[in-house]
mmCIF file of C-alpha atoms and ligand atoms in Angstrom:
data_model
loop_
_atom_site.group_PDB
_atom_site.id
_atom_site.type_symbol
_atom_site.label_atom_id
_atom_site.label_comp_id
_atom_site.label_asym_id
_atom_site.label_seq_id
_atom_site.Cartn_x
_atom_site.Cartn_y
_atom_site.Cartn_z
ATOM 1 C CA MET A 1 94.150 63.314 292.357
ATOM 2 C CA GLN A 2 97.259 64.868 290.916
ATOM 3 C CA HIS A 3 95.254 66.633 288.106
ATOM 4 C CA LEU A 4 93.463 68.869 290.587
ATOM 5 C CA LYS A 5 96.726 70.790 290.973
ATOM 6 C CA ASN A 6 96.968 71.393 287.331
ATOM 7 C CA LEU A 7 95.685 74.725 285.872
ATOM 8 C CA ARG A 8 92.475 74.165 284.024
ATOM 9 C CA PHE A 9 91.889 76.246 280.876
ATOM 10 C CA VAL A 10 88.493 75.986 279.205
ATOM 11 C CA MET A 11 87.693 76.945 275.643
ATOM 12 C CA GLN A 12 85.113 76.459 272.973
ATOM 13 C CA LYS A 13 85.254 72.999 271.237
ATOM 14 C CA SER A 14 84.318 74.265 267.786
ATOM 15 C CA GLY A 15 82.823 77.458 266.596
ATOM 16 C CA ARG A 16 83.733 81.066 266.068
ATOM 17 C CA LEU A 17 85.843 81.219 269.139
ATOM 18 C CA ALA A 18 87.720 77.967 268.841
ATOM 19 C CA GLU A 19 90.055 78.957 265.990
ATOM 20 C CA GLY A 20 91.179 82.140 267.542
ATOM 21 C CA THR A 21 91.715 80.584 270.937
ATOM 22 C CA ILE A 22 93.755 77.654 269.474
ATOM 23 C CA ALA A 23 95.933 79.972 267.365
ATOM 24 C CA LEU A 24 96.667 82.249 270.462
ATOM 25 C CA LEU A 25 97.556 79.106 272.586
ATOM 26 C CA GLN A 26 99.756 77.590 269.840
ATOM 27 C CA LYS A 27 101.705 80.917 269.619
ATOM 28 C CA CYS A 28 102.163 80.776 273.338
ATOM 29 C CA GLY A 29 103.875 77.361 272.800
ATOM 30 C CA TYR A 30 101.060 75.134 274.079
ATOM 31 C CA GLY A 31 100.541 71.844 272.233
ATOM 32 C CA VAL A 32 96.733 72.213 271.615
ATOM 33 C CA LYS A 33 95.096 71.585 268.252
ATOM 34 C CA ILE A 34 91.583 71.264 267.019
ATOM 35 C CA ASN A 35 90.152 67.842 267.684
ATOM 36 C CA LYS A 36 86.578 67.443 267.912
ATOM 37 C CA ARG A 37 86.695 64.190 269.801
ATOM 38 C CA GLN A 38 89.248 65.040 272.391
ATOM 39 C CA LEU A 39 87.497 66.886 275.193
ATOM 40 C CA LEU A 40 90.437 67.036 277.643
ATOM 41 C CA LEU A 41 94.081 67.528 276.845
ATOM 42 C CA GLN A 42 96.647 67.248 279.690
ATOM 43 C CA GLU A 43 99.676 69.349 278.671
ATOM 44 C CA LYS A 44 103.067 68.616 280.014
ATOM 45 C CA SER A 45 103.355 72.156 281.269
ATOM 46 C CA GLY A 46 100.837 71.389 284.037
ATOM 47 C CA ILE A 47 97.737 72.743 282.193
ATOM 48 C CA ASP A 48 94.605 70.864 281.420
ATOM 49 C CA PHE A 49 92.789 72.145 278.354
ATOM 50 C CA LEU A 50 89.035 71.438 278.510
ATOM 51 C CA PHE A 51 86.985 71.762 275.330
ATOM 52 C CA THR A 52 83.325 72.527 275.605
ATOM 53 C CA ARG A 53 80.296 74.630 274.327
ATOM 54 C CA ASP A 54 80.929 78.235 274.837
ATOM 55 C CA ASP A 55 77.674 78.569 276.893
ATOM 56 C CA ASP A 56 79.144 76.401 279.659
ATOM 57 C CA ILE A 57 82.373 78.299 279.981
ATOM 58 C CA PRO A 58 81.226 81.124 282.280
ATOM 59 C CA GLY A 59 79.575 78.685 284.761
ATOM 60 C CA PHE A 60 82.698 76.386 284.722
ATOM 61 C CA LEU A 61 84.847 79.407 285.776
ATOM 62 C CA ALA A 62 82.363 80.890 288.252
ATOM 63 C CA LYS A 63 81.834 77.575 290.018
ATOM 64 C CA ASN A 64 85.541 76.847 290.451
ATOM 65 C CA ILE A 65 85.599 73.966 287.985
ATOM 66 C CA CYS A 66 88.161 75.821 285.722
ATOM 67 C CA ASP A 67 90.668 78.516 286.369
ATOM 68 C CA LEU A 68 91.005 80.372 283.124
ATOM 69 C CA GLY A 69 88.845 80.539 280.008
ATOM 70 C CA VAL A 70 87.888 82.224 276.740
ATOM 71 C CA PHE A 71 84.410 83.328 275.555
ATOM 72 C CA GLY A 72 82.654 86.297 274.038
ATOM 73 C CA GLU A 73 81.911 89.612 275.880
ATOM 74 C CA ASN A 74 78.226 89.062 274.684
ATOM 75 C CA LEU A 75 78.079 85.920 276.757
ATOM 76 C CA LEU A 76 79.789 87.419 279.724
ATOM 77 C CA THR A 77 76.980 90.193 279.849
ATOM 78 C CA GLU A 78 74.251 87.808 279.561
ATOM 79 C CA TYR A 79 75.679 85.446 282.234
ATOM 80 C CA SER A 80 76.333 88.227 284.634
ATOM 81 C CA LEU A 81 72.747 89.512 284.317
ATOM 82 C CA THR A 82 71.347 85.969 284.729
ATOM 83 C CA HIS A 83 73.634 84.585 287.396
ATOM 84 C CA LYS A 84 74.380 87.753 289.410
ATOM 85 C CA ASP A 85 75.765 85.845 292.498
ATOM 86 C CA ASP A 86 78.147 83.495 290.616
ATOM 87 C CA ALA A 87 79.312 86.168 288.213
ATOM 88 C CA HIS A 88 81.178 87.900 291.123
ATOM 89 C CA ASN A 89 83.639 85.097 290.868
ATOM 90 C CA LEU A 90 84.655 85.946 287.206
ATOM 91 C CA GLN A 91 87.470 88.381 286.495
ATOM 92 C CA VAL A 92 88.072 89.672 283.018
ATOM 93 C CA ILE A 93 91.836 89.516 282.533
ATOM 94 C CA MET A 94 92.041 91.086 278.995
ATOM 95 C CA PRO A 95 90.255 91.476 275.661
ATOM 96 C CA LEU A 96 91.887 89.160 273.030
ATOM 97 C CA GLY A 97 91.043 91.057 269.736
ATOM 98 C CA PHE A 98 89.359 88.142 267.870
ATOM 99 C CA SER A 99 85.767 86.960 267.398
ATOM 100 C CA LYS A 100 84.649 90.548 267.118
ATOM 101 C CA CYS A 101 80.982 91.177 266.561
ATOM 102 C CA ARG A 102 78.175 93.352 267.796
ATOM 103 C CA LEU A 103 74.825 92.750 269.374
ATOM 104 C CA SER A 104 72.223 94.694 267.297
ATOM 105 C CA ILE A 105 68.623 95.093 266.769
ATOM 106 C CA ALA A 106 67.533 94.379 263.227
ATOM 107 C CA ALA A 107 64.343 94.975 261.328
ATOM 108 C CA PRO A 108 62.691 93.686 258.126
ATOM 109 C CA GLU A 109 63.945 95.870 255.277
ATOM 110 C CA THR A 110 60.568 97.392 254.834
ATOM 111 C CA HIS A 111 60.641 98.897 258.278
ATOM 112 C CA THR A 112 62.829 101.407 260.094
ATOM 113 C CA TYR A 113 63.043 101.830 263.788
ATOM 114 C CA PRO A 114 65.559 104.575 264.271
ATOM 115 C CA THR A 115 65.350 105.253 268.024
ATOM 116 C CA ALA A 116 65.073 102.970 271.029
ATOM 117 C CA GLN A 117 61.579 104.481 271.799
ATOM 118 C CA THR A 118 60.209 103.297 268.593
ATOM 119 C CA LEU A 119 60.668 99.756 269.876
ATOM 120 C CA GLN A 120 57.903 100.359 272.254
ATOM 121 C CA ASN A 121 55.310 97.423 272.341
ATOM 122 C CA LYS A 122 57.182 95.471 269.679
ATOM 123 C CA ILE A 123 58.030 91.762 269.790
ATOM 124 C CA ILE A 124 61.713 91.136 269.609
ATOM 125 C CA ALA A 125 63.259 87.726 269.256
ATOM 126 C CA THR A 126 66.749 87.054 270.688
ATOM 127 C CA SER A 127 69.197 84.591 272.198
ATOM 128 C CA TYR A 128 70.302 87.330 274.683
ATOM 129 C CA PRO A 129 67.101 87.988 276.653
ATOM 130 C CA GLN A 130 68.671 89.543 279.763
ATOM 131 C CA THR A 131 70.962 91.729 277.800
ATOM 132 C CA LEU A 132 68.131 93.010 275.652
ATOM 133 C CA ALA A 133 65.815 93.465 278.693
ATOM 134 C CA HIS A 134 68.532 95.552 280.354
ATOM 135 C CA PHE A 135 68.926 97.734 277.287
ATOM 136 C CA LEU A 136 65.200 98.183 277.093
ATOM 137 C CA LYS A 137 64.928 99.057 280.799
ATOM 138 C CA GLN A 138 67.738 101.614 280.466
ATOM 139 C CA ASN A 139 65.858 103.333 277.596
ATOM 140 C CA ASN A 140 62.413 103.155 279.332
ATOM 141 C CA VAL A 141 61.050 100.943 276.645
ATOM 142 C CA THR A 142 58.472 98.156 277.107
ATOM 143 C CA ALA A 143 58.673 95.480 274.514
ATOM 144 C CA GLU A 144 57.979 91.732 274.518
ATOM 145 C CA ILE A 145 61.018 89.482 274.325
ATOM 146 C CA VAL A 146 60.885 85.950 272.651
ATOM 147 C CA THR A 147 63.852 83.863 273.543
ATOM 148 C CA MET A 148 65.295 81.639 270.647
ATOM 149 C CA HIS A 149 68.409 79.585 270.805
ATOM 150 C CA GLY A 150 69.286 79.726 267.169
ATOM 151 C CA SER A 151 68.047 80.889 263.672
ATOM 152 C CA VAL A 152 66.837 84.127 265.312
ATOM 153 C CA GLU A 153 66.923 85.756 261.831
ATOM 154 C CA LEU A 154 63.904 83.607 260.914
ATOM 155 C CA ALA A 155 61.527 85.076 263.544
ATOM 156 C CA PRO A 156 60.191 87.988 261.610
ATOM 157 C CA LYS A 157 59.606 85.979 258.473
ATOM 158 C CA ILE A 158 57.615 83.345 260.229
ATOM 159 C CA GLY A 159 55.657 85.860 262.407
ATOM 160 C CA ILE A 160 57.079 85.078 265.684
ATOM 161 C CA ALA A 161 58.415 88.639 266.201
ATOM 162 C CA ASP A 162 58.586 92.128 264.649
ATOM 163 C CA LEU A 163 62.358 92.560 265.145
ATOM 164 C CA ILE A 164 65.365 90.621 266.214
ATOM 165 C CA CYS A 165 68.262 91.292 268.482
ATOM 166 C CA ASP A 166 71.252 89.240 267.492
ATOM 167 C CA LEU A 167 75.026 89.079 266.797
ATOM 168 C CA VAL A 168 76.255 90.637 263.644
ATOM 169 C CA SER A 169 79.718 90.514 262.152
ATOM 170 C CA SER A 170 79.764 90.765 258.364
ATOM 171 C CA GLY A 171 75.975 91.622 258.060
ATOM 172 C CA VAL A 172 75.610 88.933 255.338
ATOM 173 C CA THR A 173 73.159 86.673 257.366
ATOM 174 C CA LEU A 174 70.829 89.688 257.947
ATOM 175 C CA LYS A 175 70.929 90.730 254.346
ATOM 176 C CA GLU A 176 70.203 87.126 253.191
ATOM 177 C CA ASN A 177 67.153 87.095 255.473
ATOM 178 C CA GLY A 178 65.862 90.498 254.393
ATOM 179 C CA LEU A 179 66.752 92.204 257.583
ATOM 180 C CA VAL A 180 68.585 95.546 258.272
ATOM 181 C CA GLU A 181 70.597 96.474 261.302
ATOM 182 C CA VAL A 182 68.819 99.478 262.962
ATOM 183 C CA MET A 183 70.403 99.803 266.410
ATOM 184 C CA LYS A 184 73.641 98.581 268.068
ATOM 185 C CA ILE A 185 73.291 97.514 271.662
ATOM 186 C CA ALA A 186 76.928 96.408 272.394
ATOM 187 C CA ASP A 187 80.312 95.554 270.782
ATOM 188 C CA SER A 188 81.843 92.209 271.645
ATOM 189 C CA GLN A 189 85.113 90.325 271.204
ATOM 190 C CA ALA A 190 86.719 87.270 272.853
ATOM 191 C CA VAL A 191 87.916 87.891 276.395
ATOM 192 C CA LEU A 192 90.212 86.024 278.743
ATOM 193 C CA VAL A 193 88.423 85.424 281.961
ATOM 194 C CA ALA A 194 89.725 84.027 285.172
ATOM 195 C CA ASN A 195 87.987 82.368 288.286
ATOM 196 C CA LYS A 196 88.779 84.979 290.902
ATOM 197 C CA THR A 197 89.307 82.361 293.649
ATOM 198 C CA ALA A 198 91.953 80.606 291.633
ATOM 199 C CA LEU A 199 94.019 83.730 291.454
ATOM 200 C CA HIS A 200 94.572 83.475 295.102
ATOM 201 C CA THR A 201 95.416 79.748 295.351
ATOM 202 C CA GLU A 202 98.618 77.800 294.815
ATOM 203 C CA LYS A 203 97.865 77.819 291.113
ATOM 204 C CA HIS A 204 98.466 81.566 290.863
ATOM 205 C CA SER A 205 102.142 81.153 289.636
ATOM 206 C CA LEU A 206 100.952 78.807 286.846
ATOM 207 C CA ILE A 207 98.294 81.472 285.946
ATOM 208 C CA GLU A 208 100.898 84.227 285.993
ATOM 209 C CA ASN A 209 103.104 82.322 283.772
ATOM 210 C CA MET A 210 100.325 81.672 281.186
ATOM 211 C CA LEU A 211 99.247 85.376 281.261
ATOM 212 C CA LEU A 212 102.986 86.408 280.709
ATOM 213 C CA ARG A 213 102.960 84.292 277.586
ATOM 214 C CA ILE A 214 99.517 85.560 276.338
ATOM 215 C CA ASN A 215 100.550 89.131 276.846
ATOM 216 C CA GLY A 216 103.757 88.457 275.082
ATOM 217 C CA VAL A 217 101.880 87.181 272.013
ATOM 218 C CA LEU A 218 99.381 89.989 271.990
ATOM 219 C CA ASP A 219 102.009 92.665 272.458
ATOM 220 C CA ALA A 220 104.042 91.348 269.651
ATOM 221 C CA LYS A 221 101.019 91.534 267.358
ATOM 222 C CA GLN A 222 100.952 95.353 267.644
ATOM 223 C CA ASN A 223 104.714 96.010 267.702
ATOM 224 C CA LYS A 224 106.854 96.262 264.816
ATOM 225 C CA TYR A 225 110.617 95.943 264.461
ATOM 226 C CA ILE A 226 112.042 98.670 262.251
ATOM 227 C CA MET A 227 115.526 98.911 260.763
ATOM 228 C CA LEU A 228 116.857 101.881 258.694
ATOM 229 C CA HIS A 229 120.033 103.803 257.766
ATOM 230 C CA VAL A 230 120.326 107.516 258.303
ATOM 231 C CA GLN A 231 122.762 110.424 258.628
ATOM 232 C CA LYS A 232 124.115 110.755 262.167
ATOM 233 C CA ASP A 233 122.660 114.351 262.454
ATOM 234 C CA LYS A 234 119.216 112.843 261.794
ATOM 235 C CA ILE A 235 118.951 110.494 264.652
ATOM 236 C CA GLU A 236 116.813 112.856 266.748
ATOM 237 C CA ALA A 237 114.514 113.490 263.796
ATOM 238 C CA VAL A 238 113.996 109.725 263.403
ATOM 239 C CA LYS A 239 113.194 109.408 267.112
ATOM 240 C CA LYS A 240 110.496 112.062 266.618
ATOM 241 C CA ILE A 241 108.868 110.260 263.735
ATOM 242 C CA LEU A 242 109.120 106.750 265.128
ATOM 243 C CA PRO A 243 107.380 106.069 268.489
ATOM 244 C CA SER A 244 109.588 103.512 270.225
ATOM 245 C CA ARG A 245 108.970 101.294 273.269
ATOM 246 C CA GLU A 246 112.504 102.071 274.647
ATOM 247 C CA ALA A 247 115.572 103.922 273.381
ATOM 248 C CA PRO A 248 116.499 102.742 269.826
ATOM 249 C CA THR A 249 119.715 100.778 269.089
ATOM 250 C CA ILE A 250 122.215 102.868 267.079
ATOM 251 C CA LEU A 251 124.845 100.869 265.220
ATOM 252 C CA GLU A 252 127.924 102.091 263.214
ATOM 253 C CA LEU A 253 127.956 101.263 259.518
ATOM 254 C CA GLN A 254 131.217 99.812 258.142
ATOM 255 C CA GLY A 255 132.878 102.178 255.746
ATOM 256 C CA ILE A 256 130.198 104.872 255.984
ATOM 257 C CA PRO A 257 131.351 107.112 258.834
ATOM 258 C CA ASN A 258 128.675 109.768 258.693
ATOM 259 C CA LYS A 259 125.684 107.309 258.643
ATOM 260 C CA VAL A 260 124.290 104.856 261.290
ATOM 261 C CA ALA A 261 121.726 102.046 261.407
ATOM 262 C CA ILE A 262 118.845 102.434 263.767
ATOM 263 C CA HIS A 263 116.868 99.553 265.159
ATOM 264 C CA THR A 264 113.808 100.157 267.035
ATOM 265 C CA VAL A 265 110.595 98.477 268.285
ATOM 266 C CA SER A 266 107.467 100.647 267.602
ATOM 267 C CA PRO A 267 104.355 100.022 269.681
ATOM 268 C CA GLU A 268 102.252 101.444 266.882
ATOM 269 C CA GLU A 269 101.162 100.511 263.368
ATOM 270 C CA ILE A 270 103.634 101.819 260.864
ATOM 271 C CA PHE A 271 101.799 103.403 257.934
ATOM 272 C CA TRP A 272 103.247 104.361 254.547
ATOM 273 C CA GLU A 273 103.018 107.883 255.704
ATOM 274 C CA THR A 274 105.532 107.170 258.420
ATOM 275 C CA ILE A 275 107.855 105.660 255.928
ATOM 276 C CA GLU A 276 107.422 108.599 253.552
ATOM 277 C CA LYS A 277 108.396 110.985 256.458
ATOM 278 C CA LEU A 278 111.504 108.869 257.110
ATOM 279 C CA LYS A 279 112.466 109.037 253.434
ATOM 280 C CA GLU A 280 112.081 112.836 253.492
ATOM 281 C CA ILE A 281 114.752 113.170 256.180
ATOM 282 C CA GLY A 282 116.987 110.854 254.057
ATOM 283 C CA ALA A 283 116.561 107.464 255.705
ATOM 284 C CA SER A 284 117.274 104.496 253.487
ATOM 285 C CA SER A 285 117.146 100.692 253.643
ATOM 286 C CA ILE A 286 113.969 101.006 255.747
ATOM 287 C CA LEU A 287 112.558 97.543 256.792
ATOM 288 C CA VAL A 288 109.568 97.020 258.928
ATOM 289 C CA LEU A 289 109.292 93.557 260.340
ATOM 290 C CA PRO A 290 106.442 91.812 262.416
ATOM 291 C CA ILE A 291 107.527 90.467 265.824
ATOM 292 C CA GLU A 292 106.454 86.908 266.602
ATOM 293 C CA LYS A 293 106.972 86.998 270.334
ATOM 294 C CA MET A 294 108.092 89.655 272.854
ATOM 295 C CA MET A 295 108.630 89.918 276.504
ATOM 296 C CA ALA A 296 109.058 93.451 277.696
HETATM 297 O O1 LIG B 301 78.438 75.203 270.040
HETATM 298 P P1 LIG B 301 78.570 76.393 270.759
HETATM 299 O O2 LIG B 301 77.525 76.655 271.754
HETATM 300 O O3 LIG B 301 79.985 76.441 271.366
HETATM 301 O O4 LIG B 301 78.667 77.578 269.655
HETATM 302 P P2 LIG B 301 77.591 78.682 269.324
HETATM 303 O O5 LIG B 301 76.850 78.190 268.132
HETATM 304 O O6 LIG B 301 76.771 79.158 270.577
HETATM 305 O O7 LIG B 301 78.523 79.940 268.980
HETATM 306 P P3 LIG B 301 79.352 80.381 267.769
HETATM 307 O O8 LIG B 301 80.571 79.519 267.507
HETATM 308 O O9 LIG B 301 78.470 80.661 266.579
HETATM 309 O O10 LIG B 301 79.756 81.781 268.401
HETATM 310 C C1 LIG B 301 80.581 81.911 269.508
HETATM 311 C C2 LIG B 301 80.901 83.221 269.915
HETATM 312 O O11 LIG B 301 81.485 83.935 268.768
HETATM 313 C C3 LIG B 301 79.679 84.226 270.089
HETATM 314 O O12 LIG B 301 79.258 84.099 271.457
HETATM 315 C C4 LIG B 301 80.319 85.557 269.870
HETATM 316 O O13 LIG B 301 81.072 86.016 270.988
HETATM 317 C C5 LIG B 301 81.343 85.295 268.721
HETATM 318 N N1 LIG B 301 80.802 85.739 267.403
HETATM 319 C C6 LIG B 301 81.549 86.489 266.586
HETATM 320 C C7 LIG B 301 79.724 85.324 266.777
HETATM 321 C C8 LIG B 301 79.753 86.100 265.549
HETATM 322 N N2 LIG B 301 80.868 86.724 265.422
HETATM 323 C C9 LIG B 301 78.628 85.815 264.633
HETATM 324 N N3 LIG B 301 78.649 86.405 263.565
HETATM 325 N N4 LIG B 301 78.669 84.531 267.124
HETATM 326 C C10 LIG B 301 77.735 84.409 266.232
HETATM 327 N N5 LIG B 301 77.525 84.957 264.958
HETATM 328 C C11 LIG B 301 76.459 84.576 264.190
HETATM 329 C C12 LIG B 301 75.200 85.420 264.500
HETATM 330 O O14 LIG B 301 74.430 84.907 265.573
HETATM 331 C C13 LIG B 301 74.459 85.330 263.196
HETATM 332 O O15 LIG B 301 73.651 84.215 263.035
HETATM 333 O O16 LIG B 301 76.718 84.696 262.800
HETATM 334 C C14 LIG B 301 75.541 85.250 262.263
HETATM 335 C C15 LIG B 301 75.868 86.578 261.647
HETATM 336 O O17 LIG B 301 77.127 86.606 261.061
HETATM 337 P P4 LIG B 301 77.318 87.684 259.730
HETATM 338 O O18 LIG B 301 78.810 87.522 259.475
HETATM 339 O O19 LIG B 301 76.565 87.084 258.555
HETATM 340 O O20 LIG B 301 76.980 89.014 260.215
HETATM 341 ZN ZN1 LIG B 302 76.854 78.536 272.335
#
């Protein structure tokens, strides 16, 4: 039973989370790719990648079947409210910044329900009944909840419900179905979640190694590498304009004694405004480069 010692990473087989998860893992150097038929991939690095429906991922983690996994915060909330005992075994490691959406209440275009209280006694269709019930309870509202497992946007049209509570990203689906978003319940994005028990087993070093890589990739996304030339007496001014992770590297320029090259890693987005400020103090040859991988 050699494979039991492997780290088990579970992810969505296909859908809105799959692409982002695969891209992240590939950047981390793991040989995973989209293959709808292969449901288990044993990687030489000691990691088994399992591909499944997103709905099964929280349960696989909570019940010690898998060690790490990716799914949406929306599902985490619903699972935590539905399976209170098992959910204790889930630990959110970090948000991943993709598959962003929001869970919102939407109404037919002809109606507006601007406050939570105006939902009173309405019928609301959703795939997230526990999250919606929790929201209604918090707002002291009584409404009937109809659970649907898909095509929720259809409910008002066919007379099943007055309103819907569903995930929205671009808003196109709502529009195409004659609905308007009237109230946001929660924001969501993909999160990396661990099985808490696994963090304390012999697998923890494999987990730590993987987290180090994922952190490195996510960190590099925000950081930029900046190079520029400037007069020596303007080094302090550059430091003030450019936030840097550590002290910048200062290099002599051959044949130009009064100038230096500055190389620095900025943890923040570099805007045109920043570049204009650098120009104002006489900086030249300014280059802003993305960083592919970084280990601080
Ligand atoms: O087969 P499986 O069960 O794995 O997939 P699924 O059909 O349950 O899920 P999938 O792939 O649609 O979504 C997986 C996860 O992606 C969700 O749980 C969210 O965390 C996240 N996500 C991000 C979204 C959306 N954006 C999204 N827009 N999930 C669903 N939608 C749907 C929404 O339900 C609505 O029908 O897209 C439609 C609205 O999109 P817009 O762009 O028109 O607003
Ligand atoms: Zn699903």
